[in-house]
Amino acid sequence: GLTELPPRSTVYLPPCIAAFIGADTVTATLASDLREIPETALLCDIGTNSEIAIRKGDEIFVASTAAGPAFERTGIRGSELLDTVAMFLGSGAISITGAIETDELTLNDGRTLSNGDIRAVQTAKAAIAAGISILLEKAEITDGDLTEVFLAGGFGSALNPVSAIAIGMIPPSPCAKKTPLGNAALSGAATLLLNPHRTKNALALARKAKLIELGGDADFSERFIKALTFAPTPL
């Protein structure tokens, strides 16, 4: 669509932080005002590739983890998938290990939740939980220190934080306000479009962010395995 822009139009490409933490993370962070709020906060941009950012004082720690297509590929998708798994966990139909007594669980409308669907959710939530755990450690804080948790992504506006906590995807953070942001990357891009002076904030954020590499990290692998269970597990 860029060829249809009027002549001499200005096109701004926000900066990337790293190879797997691109400009969408920068704009999502701007949308949450993560750099500007005075408290300690967590941002999770949840998708096939999930980005995590933690703000502590003047520091921002970021990481990327491959959550897989669990929230996008199944018959029950996105936020509803989290709600469904949380509901079946609460009823005991899904065990803390993810096991079910039949090949699949059936909802009232006829849709089903299979063993494969549950395993995909376990893998996704374990990757995100392990990533959050490592960033909290790098920032030298606990989830109890967080004052706000932002949930973003294509289905973030409908994501129920209670379900995300129930399946172990995000920490309970009892003192933190849970704020769904929806498509924060798009909102942040719109912010830059409408407020060009904030491009300097985007550049400063990208330069300031401390990248935490999770790939190949033995500690991440260990925490990932522990987080596969639906039971509360210290990471």
PDB file of C-alpha atoms in Angstrom:
ATOM      1  CA  GLY A   1       0.000   0.000   0.000  1.00  0.00           C
ATOM      2  CA  LEU A   2       2.944   2.370   0.337  1.00  0.00           C
ATOM      3  CA  THR A   3       2.945   3.034  -3.416  1.00  0.00           C
ATOM      4  CA  GLU A   4      -0.466   4.676  -3.022  1.00  0.00           C
ATOM      5  CA  LEU A   5       0.798   7.351  -0.619  1.00  0.00           C
ATOM      6  CA  PRO A   6       0.882  10.930  -1.866  1.00  0.00           C
ATOM      7  CA  PRO A   7       4.253  12.158  -3.184  1.00  0.00           C
ATOM      8  CA  ARG A   8       6.757  13.341  -0.537  1.00  0.00           C
ATOM      9  CA  SER A   9       4.932  11.455   2.199  1.00  0.00           C
ATOM     10  CA  THR A  10       6.983  10.617   5.276  1.00  0.00           C
ATOM     11  CA  VAL A  11       7.206   6.970   6.321  1.00  0.00           C
ATOM     12  CA  TYR A  12       8.589   6.207   9.791  1.00  0.00           C
ATOM     13  CA  LEU A  13       9.818   2.746  10.741  1.00  0.00           C
ATOM     14  CA  PRO A  14      10.114   2.388  14.534  1.00  0.00           C
ATOM     15  CA  PRO A  15      13.383   0.869  15.765  1.00  0.00           C
ATOM     16  CA  CYS A  16      13.838  -2.784  16.638  1.00  0.00           C
ATOM     17  CA  ILE A  17      15.412  -3.986  19.876  1.00  0.00           C
ATOM     18  CA  ALA A  18      16.834  -7.295  18.607  1.00  0.00           C
ATOM     19  CA  ALA A  19      16.281  -9.967  15.978  1.00  0.00           C
ATOM     20  CA  PHE A  20      13.208 -11.473  17.637  1.00  0.00           C
ATOM     21  CA  ILE A  21      12.102  -8.365  19.502  1.00  0.00           C
ATOM     22  CA  GLY A  22      11.047  -5.952  16.832  1.00  0.00           C
ATOM     23  CA  ALA A  23       9.388  -2.611  16.449  1.00  0.00           C
ATOM     24  CA  ASP A  24       6.046  -4.111  17.491  1.00  0.00           C
ATOM     25  CA  THR A  25       7.456  -4.571  20.997  1.00  0.00           C
ATOM     26  CA  VAL A  26       8.678  -0.968  21.022  1.00  0.00           C
ATOM     27  CA  THR A  27       5.283   0.382  20.002  1.00  0.00           C
ATOM     28  CA  ALA A  28       3.449  -1.956  22.397  1.00  0.00           C
ATOM     29  CA  THR A  29       5.654  -0.703  25.226  1.00  0.00           C
ATOM     30  CA  LEU A  30       4.877   2.881  24.248  1.00  0.00           C
ATOM     31  CA  ALA A  31       1.169   2.059  24.267  1.00  0.00           C
ATOM     32  CA  SER A  32       1.450   0.793  27.830  1.00  0.00           C
ATOM     33  CA  ASP A  33       3.581   3.807  28.862  1.00  0.00           C
ATOM     34  CA  LEU A  34       5.908   1.261  30.437  1.00  0.00           C
ATOM     35  CA  ARG A  35       8.816   3.719  30.349  1.00  0.00           C
ATOM     36  CA  GLU A  36       6.863   6.524  31.953  1.00  0.00           C
ATOM     37  CA  ILE A  37       4.809   5.067  34.776  1.00  0.00           C
ATOM     38  CA  PRO A  38       6.572   5.309  38.156  1.00  0.00           C
ATOM     39  CA  GLU A  39       5.771   1.777  39.316  1.00  0.00           C
ATOM     40  CA  THR A  40       7.261  -1.606  38.485  1.00  0.00           C
ATOM     41  CA  ALA A  41       5.316  -3.247  35.657  1.00  0.00           C
ATOM     42  CA  LEU A  42       5.167  -6.280  33.368  1.00  0.00           C
ATOM     43  CA  LEU A  43       4.076  -6.324  29.721  1.00  0.00           C
ATOM     44  CA  CYS A  44       3.248  -9.603  27.940  1.00  0.00           C
ATOM     45  CA  ASP A  45       2.528  -9.375  24.213  1.00  0.00           C
ATOM     46  CA  ILE A  46       1.107 -12.839  23.667  1.00  0.00           C
ATOM     47  CA  GLY A  47       1.135 -14.627  20.328  1.00  0.00           C
ATOM     48  CA  THR A  48       2.984 -17.314  18.382  1.00  0.00           C
ATOM     49  CA  ASN A  49       6.128 -15.407  19.286  1.00  0.00           C
ATOM     50  CA  SER A  50       5.555 -13.753  22.643  1.00  0.00           C
ATOM     51  CA  GLU A  51       7.487 -10.740  23.870  1.00  0.00           C
ATOM     52  CA  ILE A  52       7.905  -9.917  27.552  1.00  0.00           C
ATOM     53  CA  ALA A  53       9.079  -6.642  29.076  1.00  0.00           C
ATOM     54  CA  ILE A  54       9.618  -5.715  32.715  1.00  0.00           C
ATOM     55  CA  ARG A  55      10.172  -2.199  33.951  1.00  0.00           C
ATOM     56  CA  LYS A  56      11.980  -1.572  37.220  1.00  0.00           C
ATOM     57  CA  GLY A  57      12.797   2.042  37.910  1.00  0.00           C
ATOM     58  CA  ASP A  58      14.752   3.345  34.914  1.00  0.00           C
ATOM     59  CA  GLU A  59      15.544  -0.151  33.648  1.00  0.00           C
ATOM     60  CA  ILE A  60      13.645  -2.189  31.085  1.00  0.00           C
ATOM     61  CA  PHE A  61      14.335  -5.907  30.571  1.00  0.00           C
ATOM     62  CA  VAL A  62      12.994  -7.639  27.464  1.00  0.00           C
ATOM     63  CA  ALA A  63      12.879 -11.204  26.174  1.00  0.00           C
ATOM     64  CA  SER A  64      11.180 -13.189  23.450  1.00  0.00           C
ATOM     65  CA  THR A  65       9.865 -16.732  23.714  1.00  0.00           C
ATOM     66  CA  ALA A  66       8.260 -19.021  21.171  1.00  0.00           C
ATOM     67  CA  ALA A  67       4.800 -19.835  22.514  1.00  0.00           C
ATOM     68  CA  GLY A  68       3.694 -21.662  19.384  1.00  0.00           C
ATOM     69  CA  PRO A  69       0.311 -21.442  17.641  1.00  0.00           C
ATOM     70  CA  ALA A  70      -1.805 -22.652  20.568  1.00  0.00           C
ATOM     71  CA  PHE A  71      -3.918 -19.489  20.698  1.00  0.00           C
ATOM     72  CA  GLU A  72      -4.528 -19.329  16.957  1.00  0.00           C
ATOM     73  CA  ARG A  73      -4.765 -22.833  15.468  1.00  0.00           C
ATOM     74  CA  THR A  74      -7.405 -24.733  17.451  1.00  0.00           C
ATOM     75  CA  GLY A  75     -11.183 -24.846  17.129  1.00  0.00           C
ATOM     76  CA  ILE A  76     -11.422 -22.983  20.413  1.00  0.00           C
ATOM     77  CA  ARG A  77      -9.132 -20.001  20.007  1.00  0.00           C
ATOM     78  CA  GLY A  78      -7.470 -17.153  21.812  1.00  0.00           C
ATOM     79  CA  SER A  79      -8.909 -15.935  25.054  1.00  0.00           C
ATOM     80  CA  GLU A  80     -11.751 -18.467  24.923  1.00  0.00           C
ATOM     81  CA  LEU A  81      -9.193 -21.274  24.845  1.00  0.00           C
ATOM     82  CA  LEU A  82      -7.639 -20.012  28.072  1.00  0.00           C
ATOM     83  CA  ASP A  83     -11.076 -19.704  29.675  1.00  0.00           C
ATOM     84  CA  THR A  84     -12.007 -23.231  28.578  1.00  0.00           C
ATOM     85  CA  VAL A  85      -8.834 -24.830  29.921  1.00  0.00           C
ATOM     86  CA  ALA A  86      -9.167 -22.884  33.186  1.00  0.00           C
ATOM     87  CA  MET A  87     -12.790 -24.013  33.514  1.00  0.00           C
ATOM     88  CA  PHE A  88     -11.949 -27.691  32.980  1.00  0.00           C
ATOM     89  CA  LEU A  89      -9.029 -27.409  35.398  1.00  0.00           C
ATOM     90  CA  GLY A  90     -11.374 -25.971  38.009  1.00  0.00           C
ATOM     91  CA  SER A  91     -13.864 -28.798  37.520  1.00  0.00           C
ATOM     92  CA  GLY A  92     -11.191 -31.475  37.660  1.00  0.00           C
ATOM     93  CA  ALA A  93     -11.799 -32.660  34.089  1.00  0.00           C
ATOM     94  CA  ILE A  94      -8.196 -31.713  33.327  1.00  0.00           C
ATOM     95  CA  SER A  95      -5.587 -32.824  35.857  1.00  0.00           C
ATOM     96  CA  ILE A  96      -2.640 -30.717  36.964  1.00  0.00           C
ATOM     97  CA  THR A  97      -0.503 -32.727  34.533  1.00  0.00           C
ATOM     98  CA  GLY A  98      -2.859 -31.928  31.663  1.00  0.00           C
ATOM     99  CA  ALA A  99      -4.314 -35.431  31.473  1.00  0.00           C
ATOM    100  CA  ILE A 100      -7.969 -36.091  30.629  1.00  0.00           C
ATOM    101  CA  GLU A 101      -9.861 -39.377  30.996  1.00  0.00           C
ATOM    102  CA  THR A 102     -11.241 -39.371  27.448  1.00  0.00           C
ATOM    103  CA  ASP A 103      -9.775 -38.526  24.049  1.00  0.00           C
ATOM    104  CA  GLU A 104     -11.418 -35.107  24.143  1.00  0.00           C
ATOM    105  CA  LEU A 105     -13.663 -32.852  26.178  1.00  0.00           C
ATOM    106  CA  THR A 106     -16.873 -31.516  24.642  1.00  0.00           C
ATOM    107  CA  LEU A 107     -18.465 -28.113  25.210  1.00  0.00           C
ATOM    108  CA  ASN A 108     -22.217 -27.516  25.185  1.00  0.00           C
ATOM    109  CA  ASP A 109     -22.031 -26.157  21.633  1.00  0.00           C
ATOM    110  CA  GLY A 110     -20.380 -29.320  20.362  1.00  0.00           C
ATOM    111  CA  ARG A 111     -16.857 -28.008  20.009  1.00  0.00           C
ATOM    112  CA  THR A 112     -14.143 -30.181  21.460  1.00  0.00           C
ATOM    113  CA  LEU A 113     -10.890 -29.808  23.341  1.00  0.00           C
ATOM    114  CA  SER A 114      -8.409 -32.562  22.513  1.00  0.00           C
ATOM    115  CA  ASN A 115      -5.291 -33.847  24.216  1.00  0.00           C
ATOM    116  CA  GLY A 116      -3.300 -32.063  21.521  1.00  0.00           C
ATOM    117  CA  ASP A 117      -5.032 -28.758  22.256  1.00  0.00           C
ATOM    118  CA  ILE A 118      -4.251 -29.079  25.959  1.00  0.00           C
ATOM    119  CA  ARG A 119      -0.595 -29.941  25.265  1.00  0.00           C
ATOM    120  CA  ALA A 120      -0.294 -26.897  22.987  1.00  0.00           C
ATOM    121  CA  VAL A 121      -1.636 -24.670  25.769  1.00  0.00           C
ATOM    122  CA  GLN A 122       0.768 -26.237  28.265  1.00  0.00           C
ATOM    123  CA  THR A 123       3.724 -25.602  25.966  1.00  0.00           C
ATOM    124  CA  ALA A 124       2.705 -22.004  25.289  1.00  0.00           C
ATOM    125  CA  LYS A 125       1.969 -21.097  28.871  1.00  0.00           C
ATOM    126  CA  ALA A 126       5.161 -22.788  30.112  1.00  0.00           C
ATOM    127  CA  ALA A 127       7.305 -20.794  27.692  1.00  0.00           C
ATOM    128  CA  ILE A 128       5.698 -17.516  28.750  1.00  0.00           C
ATOM    129  CA  ALA A 129       5.793 -18.344  32.463  1.00  0.00           C
ATOM    130  CA  ALA A 130       9.463 -19.376  32.309  1.00  0.00           C
ATOM    131  CA  GLY A 131      10.354 -16.201  30.409  1.00  0.00           C
ATOM    132  CA  ILE A 132       8.578 -14.022  32.960  1.00  0.00           C
ATOM    133  CA  SER A 133      10.305 -15.863  35.784  1.00  0.00           C
ATOM    134  CA  ILE A 134      13.771 -15.224  34.342  1.00  0.00           C
ATOM    135  CA  LEU A 135      13.062 -11.536  33.659  1.00  0.00           C
ATOM    136  CA  LEU A 136      11.812 -11.064  37.210  1.00  0.00           C
ATOM    137  CA  GLU A 137      15.044 -12.601  38.462  1.00  0.00           C
ATOM    138  CA  LYS A 138      17.180 -10.407  36.194  1.00  0.00           C
ATOM    139  CA  ALA A 139      15.326  -7.347  37.461  1.00  0.00           C
ATOM    140  CA  GLU A 140      15.848  -8.599  41.033  1.00  0.00           C
ATOM    141  CA  ILE A 141      12.153  -8.419  41.891  1.00  0.00           C
ATOM    142  CA  THR A 142       9.333 -10.863  42.562  1.00  0.00           C
ATOM    143  CA  ASP A 143       5.878 -10.907  41.041  1.00  0.00           C
ATOM    144  CA  GLY A 144       4.637  -9.471  44.330  1.00  0.00           C
ATOM    145  CA  ASP A 145       6.596  -6.291  43.558  1.00  0.00           C
ATOM    146  CA  LEU A 146       4.668  -5.646  40.352  1.00  0.00           C
ATOM    147  CA  THR A 147       2.090  -2.870  40.474  1.00  0.00           C
ATOM    148  CA  GLU A 148       0.633  -3.479  37.008  1.00  0.00           C
ATOM    149  CA  VAL A 149       0.505  -6.325  34.507  1.00  0.00           C
ATOM    150  CA  PHE A 150      -0.303  -5.416  30.898  1.00  0.00           C
ATOM    151  CA  LEU A 151      -1.627  -8.156  28.585  1.00  0.00           C
ATOM    152  CA  ALA A 152      -1.368  -7.420  24.885  1.00  0.00           C
ATOM    153  CA  GLY A 153      -1.680  -9.253  21.581  1.00  0.00           C
ATOM    154  CA  GLY A 154      -4.238  -9.856  18.876  1.00  0.00           C
ATOM    155  CA  PHE A 155      -6.711 -11.195  21.465  1.00  0.00           C
ATOM    156  CA  GLY A 156      -5.384  -9.222  24.447  1.00  0.00           C
ATOM    157  CA  SER A 157      -8.446  -7.027  24.750  1.00  0.00           C
ATOM    158  CA  ALA A 158     -10.585 -10.109  25.475  1.00  0.00           C
ATOM    159  CA  LEU A 159      -8.044 -12.041  27.522  1.00  0.00           C
ATOM    160  CA  ASN A 160      -9.277 -12.836  31.022  1.00  0.00           C
ATOM    161  CA  PRO A 161      -6.364 -12.335  33.467  1.00  0.00           C
ATOM    162  CA  VAL A 162      -8.048 -14.693  35.939  1.00  0.00           C
ATOM    163  CA  SER A 163      -7.828 -17.522  33.398  1.00  0.00           C
ATOM    164  CA  ALA A 164      -4.235 -16.646  32.514  1.00  0.00           C
ATOM    165  CA  ILE A 165      -3.337 -16.866  36.203  1.00  0.00           C
ATOM    166  CA  ALA A 166      -5.374 -20.059  36.713  1.00  0.00           C
ATOM    167  CA  ILE A 167      -3.453 -21.966  34.036  1.00  0.00           C
ATOM    168  CA  GLY A 168      -0.128 -20.595  35.280  1.00  0.00           C
ATOM    169  CA  MET A 169       0.672 -18.429  32.263  1.00  0.00           C
ATOM    170  CA  ILE A 170       1.223 -15.244  34.264  1.00  0.00           C
ATOM    171  CA  PRO A 171       2.085 -14.915  37.963  1.00  0.00           C
ATOM    172  CA  PRO A 172      -0.667 -14.027  40.474  1.00  0.00           C
ATOM    173  CA  SER A 173       0.998 -10.682  41.352  1.00  0.00           C
ATOM    174  CA  PRO A 174      -1.592  -9.998  44.071  1.00  0.00           C
ATOM    175  CA  CYS A 175      -0.802  -6.277  44.308  1.00  0.00           C
ATOM    176  CA  ALA A 176      -0.761  -5.656  40.565  1.00  0.00           C
ATOM    177  CA  LYS A 177      -3.569  -4.220  38.489  1.00  0.00           C
ATOM    178  CA  LYS A 178      -4.245  -6.476  35.469  1.00  0.00           C
ATOM    179  CA  THR A 179      -4.793  -4.423  32.303  1.00  0.00           C
ATOM    180  CA  PRO A 180      -5.683  -5.988  28.898  1.00  0.00           C
ATOM    181  CA  LEU A 181      -4.359  -3.724  26.107  1.00  0.00           C
ATOM    182  CA  GLY A 182      -5.616  -5.457  22.982  1.00  0.00           C
ATOM    183  CA  ASN A 183      -3.403  -4.898  19.939  1.00  0.00           C
ATOM    184  CA  ALA A 184      -0.909  -2.690  21.746  1.00  0.00           C
ATOM    185  CA  ALA A 185       1.599  -2.762  18.886  1.00  0.00           C
ATOM    186  CA  LEU A 186      -0.979  -1.202  16.573  1.00  0.00           C
ATOM    187  CA  SER A 187      -2.089   1.297  19.232  1.00  0.00           C
ATOM    188  CA  GLY A 188       1.516   2.317  19.803  1.00  0.00           C
ATOM    189  CA  ALA A 189       2.074   2.742  16.067  1.00  0.00           C
ATOM    190  CA  ALA A 190      -0.990   4.991  15.920  1.00  0.00           C
ATOM    191  CA  THR A 191       0.425   6.982  18.835  1.00  0.00           C
ATOM    192  CA  LEU A 192       3.604   7.621  16.854  1.00  0.00           C
ATOM    193  CA  LEU A 193       1.593   8.573  13.776  1.00  0.00           C
ATOM    194  CA  LEU A 194      -0.463  11.109  15.707  1.00  0.00           C
ATOM    195  CA  ASN A 195       2.409  12.323  17.903  1.00  0.00           C
ATOM    196  CA  PRO A 196       5.579  12.402  15.760  1.00  0.00           C
ATOM    197  CA  HIS A 197       7.560  13.948  18.608  1.00  0.00           C
ATOM    198  CA  ARG A 198       7.352  10.599  20.403  1.00  0.00           C
ATOM    199  CA  THR A 199       9.664   8.969  17.865  1.00  0.00           C
ATOM    200  CA  LYS A 200      12.497  10.024  20.162  1.00  0.00           C
ATOM    201  CA  ASN A 201      10.841   8.003  22.942  1.00  0.00           C
ATOM    202  CA  ALA A 202      10.753   4.959  20.666  1.00  0.00           C
ATOM    203  CA  LEU A 203      14.444   5.304  19.843  1.00  0.00           C
ATOM    204  CA  ALA A 204      15.413   5.823  23.485  1.00  0.00           C
ATOM    205  CA  LEU A 205      13.379   2.776  24.519  1.00  0.00           C
ATOM    206  CA  ALA A 206      15.021   0.535  21.916  1.00  0.00           C
ATOM    207  CA  ARG A 207      18.483   1.675  22.996  1.00  0.00           C
ATOM    208  CA  LYS A 208      17.760   1.393  26.701  1.00  0.00           C
ATOM    209  CA  ALA A 209      16.118  -2.030  26.768  1.00  0.00           C
ATOM    210  CA  LYS A 210      18.255  -4.836  28.170  1.00  0.00           C
ATOM    211  CA  LEU A 211      17.871  -7.946  26.057  1.00  0.00           C
ATOM    212  CA  ILE A 212      17.765 -11.258  27.924  1.00  0.00           C
ATOM    213  CA  GLU A 213      18.497 -14.159  25.579  1.00  0.00           C
ATOM    214  CA  LEU A 214      16.424 -17.229  26.442  1.00  0.00           C
ATOM    215  CA  GLY A 215      17.368 -19.520  23.566  1.00  0.00           C
ATOM    216  CA  GLY A 216      19.847 -22.157  24.667  1.00  0.00           C
ATOM    217  CA  ASP A 217      19.676 -20.997  28.294  1.00  0.00           C
ATOM    218  CA  ALA A 218      19.764 -24.071  30.550  1.00  0.00           C
ATOM    219  CA  ASP A 219      17.965 -22.170  33.313  1.00  0.00           C
ATOM    220  CA  PHE A 220      15.128 -21.305  30.923  1.00  0.00           C
ATOM    221  CA  SER A 221      14.842 -24.947  29.839  1.00  0.00           C
ATOM    222  CA  GLU A 222      14.621 -26.108  33.442  1.00  0.00           C
ATOM    223  CA  ARG A 223      11.969 -23.543  34.320  1.00  0.00           C
ATOM    224  CA  PHE A 224      10.048 -24.372  31.142  1.00  0.00           C
ATOM    225  CA  ILE A 225       9.831 -28.047  32.123  1.00  0.00           C
ATOM    226  CA  LYS A 226       8.653 -27.141  35.638  1.00  0.00           C
ATOM    227  CA  ALA A 227       6.019 -24.800  34.217  1.00  0.00           C
ATOM    228  CA  LEU A 228       4.431 -27.499  32.043  1.00  0.00           C
ATOM    229  CA  THR A 229       2.339 -28.607  35.001  1.00  0.00           C
ATOM    230  CA  PHE A 230      -0.872 -26.722  35.685  1.00  0.00           C
ATOM    231  CA  ALA A 231      -0.113 -26.819  39.408  1.00  0.00           C
ATOM    232  CA  PRO A 232       1.456 -23.703  40.994  1.00  0.00           C
ATOM    233  CA  THR A 233       5.198 -24.375  40.758  1.00  0.00           C
ATOM    234  CA  PRO A 234       7.944 -22.093  42.130  1.00  0.00           C
ATOM    235  CA  LEU A 235      10.133 -21.160  39.170  1.00  0.00           C
TER     236      LEU A 235
END
